[in-house]
Tab-separated table of C-alpha atoms in Angstrom:
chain	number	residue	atom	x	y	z
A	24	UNK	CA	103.822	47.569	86.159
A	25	UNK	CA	106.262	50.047	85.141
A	26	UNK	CA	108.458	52.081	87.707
A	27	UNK	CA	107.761	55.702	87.637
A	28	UNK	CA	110.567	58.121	86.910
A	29	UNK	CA	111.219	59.929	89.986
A	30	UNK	CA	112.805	63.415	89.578
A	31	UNK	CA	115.020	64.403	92.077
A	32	UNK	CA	114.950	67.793	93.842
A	33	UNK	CA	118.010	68.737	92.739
A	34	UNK	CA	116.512	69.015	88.858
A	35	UNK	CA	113.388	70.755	90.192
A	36	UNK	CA	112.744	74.214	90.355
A	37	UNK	CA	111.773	75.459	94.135
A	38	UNK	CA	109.062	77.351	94.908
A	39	UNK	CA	109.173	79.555	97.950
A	40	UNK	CA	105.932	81.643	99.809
A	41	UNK	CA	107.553	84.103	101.343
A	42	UNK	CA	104.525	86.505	103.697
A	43	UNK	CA	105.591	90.262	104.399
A	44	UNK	CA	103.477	92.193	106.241
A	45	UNK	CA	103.435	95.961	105.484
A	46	UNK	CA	100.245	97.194	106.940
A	47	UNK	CA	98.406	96.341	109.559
A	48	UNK	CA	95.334	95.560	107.627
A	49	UNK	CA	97.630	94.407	104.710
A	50	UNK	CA	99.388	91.387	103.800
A	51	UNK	CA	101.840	90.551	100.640
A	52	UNK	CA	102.202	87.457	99.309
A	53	UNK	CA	105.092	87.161	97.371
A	54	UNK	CA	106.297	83.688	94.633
A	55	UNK	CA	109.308	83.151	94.216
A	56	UNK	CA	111.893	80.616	91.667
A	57	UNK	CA	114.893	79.422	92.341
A	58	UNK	CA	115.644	77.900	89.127
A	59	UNK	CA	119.084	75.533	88.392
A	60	UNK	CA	119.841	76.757	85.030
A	61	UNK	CA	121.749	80.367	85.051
A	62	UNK	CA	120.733	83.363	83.336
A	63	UNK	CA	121.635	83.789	79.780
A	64	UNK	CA	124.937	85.655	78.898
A	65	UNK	CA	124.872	88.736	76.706
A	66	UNK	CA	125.846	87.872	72.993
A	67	UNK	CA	129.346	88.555	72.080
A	68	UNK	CA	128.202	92.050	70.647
A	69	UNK	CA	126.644	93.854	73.507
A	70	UNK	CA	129.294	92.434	75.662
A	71	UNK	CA	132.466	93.576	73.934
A	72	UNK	CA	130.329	96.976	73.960
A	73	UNK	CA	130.115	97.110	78.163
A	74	UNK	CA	133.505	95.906	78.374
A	75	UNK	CA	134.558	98.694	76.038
A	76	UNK	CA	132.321	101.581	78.111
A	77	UNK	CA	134.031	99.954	81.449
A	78	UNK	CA	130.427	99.108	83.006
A	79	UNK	CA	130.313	95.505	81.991
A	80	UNK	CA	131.225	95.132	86.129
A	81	UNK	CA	128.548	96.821	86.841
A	82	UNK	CA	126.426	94.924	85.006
A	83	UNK	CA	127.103	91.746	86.721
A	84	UNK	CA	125.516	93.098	89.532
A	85	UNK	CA	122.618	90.898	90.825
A	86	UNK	CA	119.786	91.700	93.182
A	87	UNK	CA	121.300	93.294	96.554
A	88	UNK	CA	118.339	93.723	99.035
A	89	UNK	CA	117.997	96.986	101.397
A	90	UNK	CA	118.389	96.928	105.118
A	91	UNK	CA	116.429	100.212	106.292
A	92	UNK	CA	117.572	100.148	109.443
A	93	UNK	CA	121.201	99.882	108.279
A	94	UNK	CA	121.253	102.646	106.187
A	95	UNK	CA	119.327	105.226	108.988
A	96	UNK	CA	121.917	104.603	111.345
A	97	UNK	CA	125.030	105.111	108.950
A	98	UNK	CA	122.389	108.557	107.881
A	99	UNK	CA	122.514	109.368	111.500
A	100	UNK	CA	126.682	109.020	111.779
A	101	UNK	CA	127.066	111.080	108.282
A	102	UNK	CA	128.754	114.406	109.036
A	103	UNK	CA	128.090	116.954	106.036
A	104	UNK	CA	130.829	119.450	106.729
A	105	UNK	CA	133.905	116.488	106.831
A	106	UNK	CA	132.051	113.896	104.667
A	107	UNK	CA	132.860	111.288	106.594
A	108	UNK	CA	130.663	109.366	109.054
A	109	UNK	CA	131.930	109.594	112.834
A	110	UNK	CA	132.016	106.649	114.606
A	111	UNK	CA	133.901	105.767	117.979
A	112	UNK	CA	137.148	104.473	116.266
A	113	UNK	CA	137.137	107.781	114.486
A	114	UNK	CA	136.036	108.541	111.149
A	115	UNK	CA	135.454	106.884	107.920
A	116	UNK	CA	133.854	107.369	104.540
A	117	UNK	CA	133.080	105.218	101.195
A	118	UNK	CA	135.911	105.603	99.257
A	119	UNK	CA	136.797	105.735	95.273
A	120	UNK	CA	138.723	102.222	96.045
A	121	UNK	CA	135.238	100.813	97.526
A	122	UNK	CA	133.294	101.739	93.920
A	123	UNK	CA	136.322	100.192	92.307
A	124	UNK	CA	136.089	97.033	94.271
A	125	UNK	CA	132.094	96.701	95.080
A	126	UNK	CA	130.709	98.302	92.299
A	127	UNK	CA	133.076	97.255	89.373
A	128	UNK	CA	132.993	100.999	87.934
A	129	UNK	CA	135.725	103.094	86.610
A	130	UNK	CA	137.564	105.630	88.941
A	131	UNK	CA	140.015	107.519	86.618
A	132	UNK	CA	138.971	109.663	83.819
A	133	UNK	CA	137.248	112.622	82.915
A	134	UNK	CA	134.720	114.391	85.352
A	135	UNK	CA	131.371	113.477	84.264
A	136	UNK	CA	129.698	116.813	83.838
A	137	UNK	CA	128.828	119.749	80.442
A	138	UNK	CA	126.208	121.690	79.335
A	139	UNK	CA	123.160	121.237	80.583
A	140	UNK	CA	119.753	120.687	78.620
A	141	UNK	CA	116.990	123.109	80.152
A	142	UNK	CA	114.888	123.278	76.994
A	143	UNK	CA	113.309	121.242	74.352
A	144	UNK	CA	115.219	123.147	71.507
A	145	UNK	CA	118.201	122.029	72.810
A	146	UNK	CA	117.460	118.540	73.614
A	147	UNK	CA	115.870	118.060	70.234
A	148	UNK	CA	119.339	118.908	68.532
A	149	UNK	CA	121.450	116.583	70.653
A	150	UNK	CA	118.710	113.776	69.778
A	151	UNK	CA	119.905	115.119	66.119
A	152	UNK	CA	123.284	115.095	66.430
A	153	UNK	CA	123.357	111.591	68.827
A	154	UNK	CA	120.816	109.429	66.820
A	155	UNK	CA	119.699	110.985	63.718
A	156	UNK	CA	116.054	111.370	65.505
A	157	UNK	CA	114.264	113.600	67.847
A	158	UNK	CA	111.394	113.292	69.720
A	159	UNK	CA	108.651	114.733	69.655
A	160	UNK	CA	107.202	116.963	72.732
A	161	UNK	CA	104.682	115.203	74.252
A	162	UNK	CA	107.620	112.135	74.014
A	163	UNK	CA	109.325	114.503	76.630
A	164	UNK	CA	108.774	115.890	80.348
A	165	UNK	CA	110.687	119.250	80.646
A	166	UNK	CA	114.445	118.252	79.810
A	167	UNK	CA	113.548	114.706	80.132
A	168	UNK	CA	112.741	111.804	77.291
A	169	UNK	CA	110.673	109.311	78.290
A	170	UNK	CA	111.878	105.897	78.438
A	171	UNK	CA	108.973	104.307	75.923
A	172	UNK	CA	110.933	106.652	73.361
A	173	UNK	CA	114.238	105.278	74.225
A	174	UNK	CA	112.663	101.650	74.119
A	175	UNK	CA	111.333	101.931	70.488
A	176	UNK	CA	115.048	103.621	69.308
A	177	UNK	CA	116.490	101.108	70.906
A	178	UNK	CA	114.486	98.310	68.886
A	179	UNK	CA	115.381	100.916	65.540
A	180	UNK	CA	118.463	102.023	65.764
A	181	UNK	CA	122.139	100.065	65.531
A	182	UNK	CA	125.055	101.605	67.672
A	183	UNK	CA	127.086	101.825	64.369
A	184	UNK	CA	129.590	104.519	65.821
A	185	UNK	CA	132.548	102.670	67.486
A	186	UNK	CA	134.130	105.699	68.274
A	187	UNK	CA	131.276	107.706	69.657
A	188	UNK	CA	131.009	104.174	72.261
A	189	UNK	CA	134.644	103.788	73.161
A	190	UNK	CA	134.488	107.428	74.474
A	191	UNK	CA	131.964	106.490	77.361
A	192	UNK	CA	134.989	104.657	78.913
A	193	UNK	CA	137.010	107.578	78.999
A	194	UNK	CA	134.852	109.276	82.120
A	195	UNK	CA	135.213	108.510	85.981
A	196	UNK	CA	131.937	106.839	86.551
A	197	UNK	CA	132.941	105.837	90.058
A	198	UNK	CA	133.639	109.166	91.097
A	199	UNK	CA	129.998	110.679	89.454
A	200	UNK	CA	128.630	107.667	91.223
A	201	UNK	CA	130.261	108.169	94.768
A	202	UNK	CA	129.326	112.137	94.539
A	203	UNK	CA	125.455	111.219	93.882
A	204	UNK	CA	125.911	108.610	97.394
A	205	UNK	CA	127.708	111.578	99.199
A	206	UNK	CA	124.988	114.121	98.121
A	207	UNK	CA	121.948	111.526	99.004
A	208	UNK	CA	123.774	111.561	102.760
A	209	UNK	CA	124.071	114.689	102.552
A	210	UNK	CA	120.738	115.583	102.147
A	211	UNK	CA	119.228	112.956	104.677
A	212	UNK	CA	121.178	113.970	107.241
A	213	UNK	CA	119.216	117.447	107.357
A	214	UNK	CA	116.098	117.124	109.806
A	215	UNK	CA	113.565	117.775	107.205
A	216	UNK	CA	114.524	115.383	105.153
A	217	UNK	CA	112.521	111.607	105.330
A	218	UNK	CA	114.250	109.966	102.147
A	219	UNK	CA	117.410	109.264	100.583
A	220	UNK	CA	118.773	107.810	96.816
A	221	UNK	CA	121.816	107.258	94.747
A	222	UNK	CA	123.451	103.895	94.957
A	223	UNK	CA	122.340	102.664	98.249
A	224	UNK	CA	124.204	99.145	97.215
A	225	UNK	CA	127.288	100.995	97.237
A	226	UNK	CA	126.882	101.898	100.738
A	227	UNK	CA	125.709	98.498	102.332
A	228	UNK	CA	128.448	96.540	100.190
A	229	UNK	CA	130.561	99.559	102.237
A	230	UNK	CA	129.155	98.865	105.869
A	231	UNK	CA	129.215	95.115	104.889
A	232	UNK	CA	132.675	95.035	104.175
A	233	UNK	CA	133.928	97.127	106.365
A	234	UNK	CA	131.718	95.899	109.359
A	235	UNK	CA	131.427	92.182	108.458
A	236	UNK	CA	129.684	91.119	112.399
A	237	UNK	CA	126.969	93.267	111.350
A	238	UNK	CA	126.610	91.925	107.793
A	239	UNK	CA	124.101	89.226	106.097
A	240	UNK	CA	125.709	85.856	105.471
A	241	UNK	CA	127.469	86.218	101.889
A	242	UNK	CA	125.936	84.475	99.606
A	243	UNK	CA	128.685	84.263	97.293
A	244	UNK	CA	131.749	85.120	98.575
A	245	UNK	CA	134.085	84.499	95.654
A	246	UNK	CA	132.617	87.192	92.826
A	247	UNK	CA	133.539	89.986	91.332
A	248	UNK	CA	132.131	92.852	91.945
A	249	UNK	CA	132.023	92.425	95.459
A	250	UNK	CA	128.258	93.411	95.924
A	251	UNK	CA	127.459	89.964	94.470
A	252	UNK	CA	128.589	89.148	98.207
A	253	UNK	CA	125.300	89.382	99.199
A	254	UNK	CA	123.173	88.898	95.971
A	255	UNK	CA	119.872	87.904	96.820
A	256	UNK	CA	121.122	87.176	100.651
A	257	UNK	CA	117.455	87.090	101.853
A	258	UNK	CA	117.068	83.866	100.469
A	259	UNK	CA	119.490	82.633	103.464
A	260	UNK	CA	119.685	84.648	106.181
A	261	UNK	CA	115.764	86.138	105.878
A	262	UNK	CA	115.864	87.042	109.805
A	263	UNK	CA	118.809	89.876	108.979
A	264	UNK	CA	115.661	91.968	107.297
A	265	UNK	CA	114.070	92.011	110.500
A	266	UNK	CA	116.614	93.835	112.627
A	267	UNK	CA	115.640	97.042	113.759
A	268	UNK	CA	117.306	100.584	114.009
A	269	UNK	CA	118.001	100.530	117.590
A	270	UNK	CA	119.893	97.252	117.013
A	271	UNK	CA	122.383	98.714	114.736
A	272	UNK	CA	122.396	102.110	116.853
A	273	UNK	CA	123.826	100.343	119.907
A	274	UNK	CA	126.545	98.583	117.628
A	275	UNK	CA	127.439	101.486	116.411
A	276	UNK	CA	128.083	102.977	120.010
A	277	UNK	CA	129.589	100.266	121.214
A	278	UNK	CA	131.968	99.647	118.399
A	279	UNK	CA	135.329	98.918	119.383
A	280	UNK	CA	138.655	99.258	117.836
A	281	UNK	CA	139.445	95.817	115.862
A	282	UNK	CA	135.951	95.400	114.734
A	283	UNK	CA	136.184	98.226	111.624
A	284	UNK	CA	138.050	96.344	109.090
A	285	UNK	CA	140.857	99.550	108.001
A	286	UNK	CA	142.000	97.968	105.349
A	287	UNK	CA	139.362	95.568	104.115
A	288	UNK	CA	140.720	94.754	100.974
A	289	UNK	CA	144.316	92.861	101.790
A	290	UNK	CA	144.653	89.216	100.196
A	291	UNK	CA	143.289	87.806	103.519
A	292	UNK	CA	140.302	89.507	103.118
A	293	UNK	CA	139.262	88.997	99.309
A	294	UNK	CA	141.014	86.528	97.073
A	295	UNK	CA	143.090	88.784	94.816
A	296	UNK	CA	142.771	86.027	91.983
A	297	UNK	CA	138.936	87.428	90.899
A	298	UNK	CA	139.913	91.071	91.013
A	299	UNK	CA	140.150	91.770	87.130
A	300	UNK	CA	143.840	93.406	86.559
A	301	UNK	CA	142.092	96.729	85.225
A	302	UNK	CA	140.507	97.749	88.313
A	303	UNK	CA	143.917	97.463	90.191
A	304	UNK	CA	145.149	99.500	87.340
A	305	UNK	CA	143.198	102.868	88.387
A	306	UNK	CA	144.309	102.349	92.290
A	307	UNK	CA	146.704	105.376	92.060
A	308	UNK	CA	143.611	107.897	92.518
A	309	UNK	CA	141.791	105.969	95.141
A	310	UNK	CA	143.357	107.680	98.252
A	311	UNK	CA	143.538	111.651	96.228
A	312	UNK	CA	141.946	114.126	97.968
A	313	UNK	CA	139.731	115.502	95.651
A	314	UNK	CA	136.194	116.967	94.642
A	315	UNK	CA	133.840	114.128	92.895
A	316	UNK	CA	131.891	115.936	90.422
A	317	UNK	CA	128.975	114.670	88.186
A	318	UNK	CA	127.292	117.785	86.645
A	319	UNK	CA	126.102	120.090	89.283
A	320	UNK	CA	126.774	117.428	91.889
A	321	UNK	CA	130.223	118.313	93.645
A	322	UNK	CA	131.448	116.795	96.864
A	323	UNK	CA	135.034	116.412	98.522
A	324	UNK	CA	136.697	113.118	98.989
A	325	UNK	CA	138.463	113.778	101.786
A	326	UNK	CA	140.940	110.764	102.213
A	327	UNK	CA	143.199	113.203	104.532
A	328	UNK	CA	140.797	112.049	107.510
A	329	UNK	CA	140.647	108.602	106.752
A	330	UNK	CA	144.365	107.769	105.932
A	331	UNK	CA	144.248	104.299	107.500
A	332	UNK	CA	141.212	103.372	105.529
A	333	UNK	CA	144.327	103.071	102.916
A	334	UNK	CA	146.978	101.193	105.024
A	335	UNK	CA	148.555	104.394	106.216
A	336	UNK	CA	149.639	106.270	109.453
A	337	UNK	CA	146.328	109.219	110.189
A	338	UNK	CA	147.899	112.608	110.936
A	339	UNK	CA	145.859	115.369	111.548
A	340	UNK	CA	143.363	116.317	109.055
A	341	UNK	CA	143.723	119.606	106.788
A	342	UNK	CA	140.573	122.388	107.531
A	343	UNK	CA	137.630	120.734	105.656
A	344	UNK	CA	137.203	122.238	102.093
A	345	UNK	CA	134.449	124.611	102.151
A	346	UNK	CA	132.534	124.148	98.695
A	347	UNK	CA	130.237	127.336	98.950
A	348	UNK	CA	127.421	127.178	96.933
A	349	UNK	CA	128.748	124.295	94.633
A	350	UNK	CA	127.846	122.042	97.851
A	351	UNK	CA	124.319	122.810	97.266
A	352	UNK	CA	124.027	123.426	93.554
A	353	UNK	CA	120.383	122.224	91.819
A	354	UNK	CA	120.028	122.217	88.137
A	355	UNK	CA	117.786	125.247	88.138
A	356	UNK	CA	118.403	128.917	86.293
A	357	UNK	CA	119.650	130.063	83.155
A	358	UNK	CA	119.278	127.360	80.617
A	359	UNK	CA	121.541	125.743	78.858
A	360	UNK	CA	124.332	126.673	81.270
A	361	UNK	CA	127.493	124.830	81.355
């Protein structure tokens, strides 16, 4: 009788159950793979393309799951006027080095921002001028295309214009990015207000790093960007979902001088060997004191009251920079507006 061929775990894909309860009355059941074999890579094409608009980083980003809980309590320490959150030790902010580091993104260039598109006139002749197409109105919601439009281009259309791609590089994408995550605190900090967005795995990577007792266990520790930290960190340390606001309110109370990591990013804290040489490049504008604009969005990076967040002695802040209406500027009015 012939022996049977026994396959061994490690060449089998595992299959998890995993039960979250939302509702009372309700129960999830989610499958999961963990499969062996890595995901493809992009073709030599489309990456040369991201590496060329800076966000190939970025696009190395796995999944990062949300801790609620977490991000209420950093909500509740987020002080609108400084832009900083205030915390025992004294105060602190994400900073352009953090989207550098965690995010992978470009934080010199050109302020991400021009005229805006309030009608369908005008959005049909930068469709022209961008792609050779337009759409067609009911293939558009206000000043917005639809995505199923962008899908079939996409599937019709070569990026032919080198020129027209290499210029997407040239903009600070970290600093549009960290002025969305300062306007979503912003805004949630206001009474009213039940919800927040922007790049919410900007600010855990943030709390993560900076606060590593009250982290997830890392998952992967030696990547680049650092979110990839905690990519998919559910999978082993599941009972970190579970903690609840109060938890993370009394550490924050209680926090003590030595347990806020200043400067987080010195070679015994991340290996400086995976840190491409182009993101150390740009660290001459990380500690600037400067408004972060992306379109209408404008916020103040105000690395005077943080100082030792970048290795140096704090002195006393400058008056925070009062942005007047900027602060709270919607993209609402006279159309076509720069």
């Amino acid at each position: 009788m012939a022996k049977r061929n026994k396959i061994k775990d490690v060449d089998r894909p595992k299959l998890h159950i995993m039960h979250y309860l939302s509702l009372p009355d309700y129960k999830l059941r989610m499958l999961t793979c963990d499969h062996p074999i890595p995901p493809d890579r992009y073709n030599d094409r489309v990456e040369n393309h991201l590496r060329v608009t800076e966000f190939y980083h970025a696009s190395q980003i796995g999944v990062v799951q949300n801790q609620k809980a977490l991000v209420n309590a950093l909500i509740e320490r987020w002080h609108p006027n400084t832009h900083t959150f205030h915390l025992p030790i004294g105060e602190c902010a994400v900073t352009l080095e953090d989207v550098a580091l965690i995010l992978g993104l470009p934080t010199d260039g050109l302020p991400v921002t021009g005229m805006t598109m309030s009608s369908f006139s005008a959005l049909e002749a930068e469709c022209l001028l961008q792609f050779g197409v337009a759409p067609r109105k009911s293939e558009c919601r206000g000043c917005c295309i639809k995505l199923t439009w962008l899908r079939e281009l996409k599937e019709n259309i070569q990026l032919t214009d080198e020129l027209s791609i290499q210029s997407i590089g040239h903009y600070s994408w970290g600093s549009a990015c960290l002025a969305h995550l300062y306007r979503g605190l912003c805004r949630a900090s206001r009474y009213n207000c039940k919800e927040i967005d922007g790049p919410i795995t900007l600010l855990l990577g943030w709390a993560w790093i900076r606060l590593p007792y009250l982290s997830p266990l890392p998952r992967e520790p030696h990547s680049f960007p650092l979110a990839n930290r905690w990519r998919n960190w559910e999978r082993g340390d599941r009972r970190y979902r579970y903690l609840n606001l109060a938890h993370f309110r009394k550490a924050f109370d209680e926090l003590q001088e030595g347990q806020f990591m200043w400067v987080a990013y010195a070679v015994d804290h991340v290996d400086p060997n995976i840190i491409p040489p182009e993101i150390y490049m740009q660290s001459v504008v990380w500690s600037a004191t400067v408004p972060l604009v992306s379109f209408e969005c404008i916020e103040w990076h105000a690395t005077d009251r943080y100082r030792r967040q970048f290795g140096l002695v704090q002195g006393e802040p400058q008056q925070e920079q009062n942005l007047e209406k900027a602060h709270g500027e919607v993209l609402t009015g006279p159309k076509n507006l720069n």
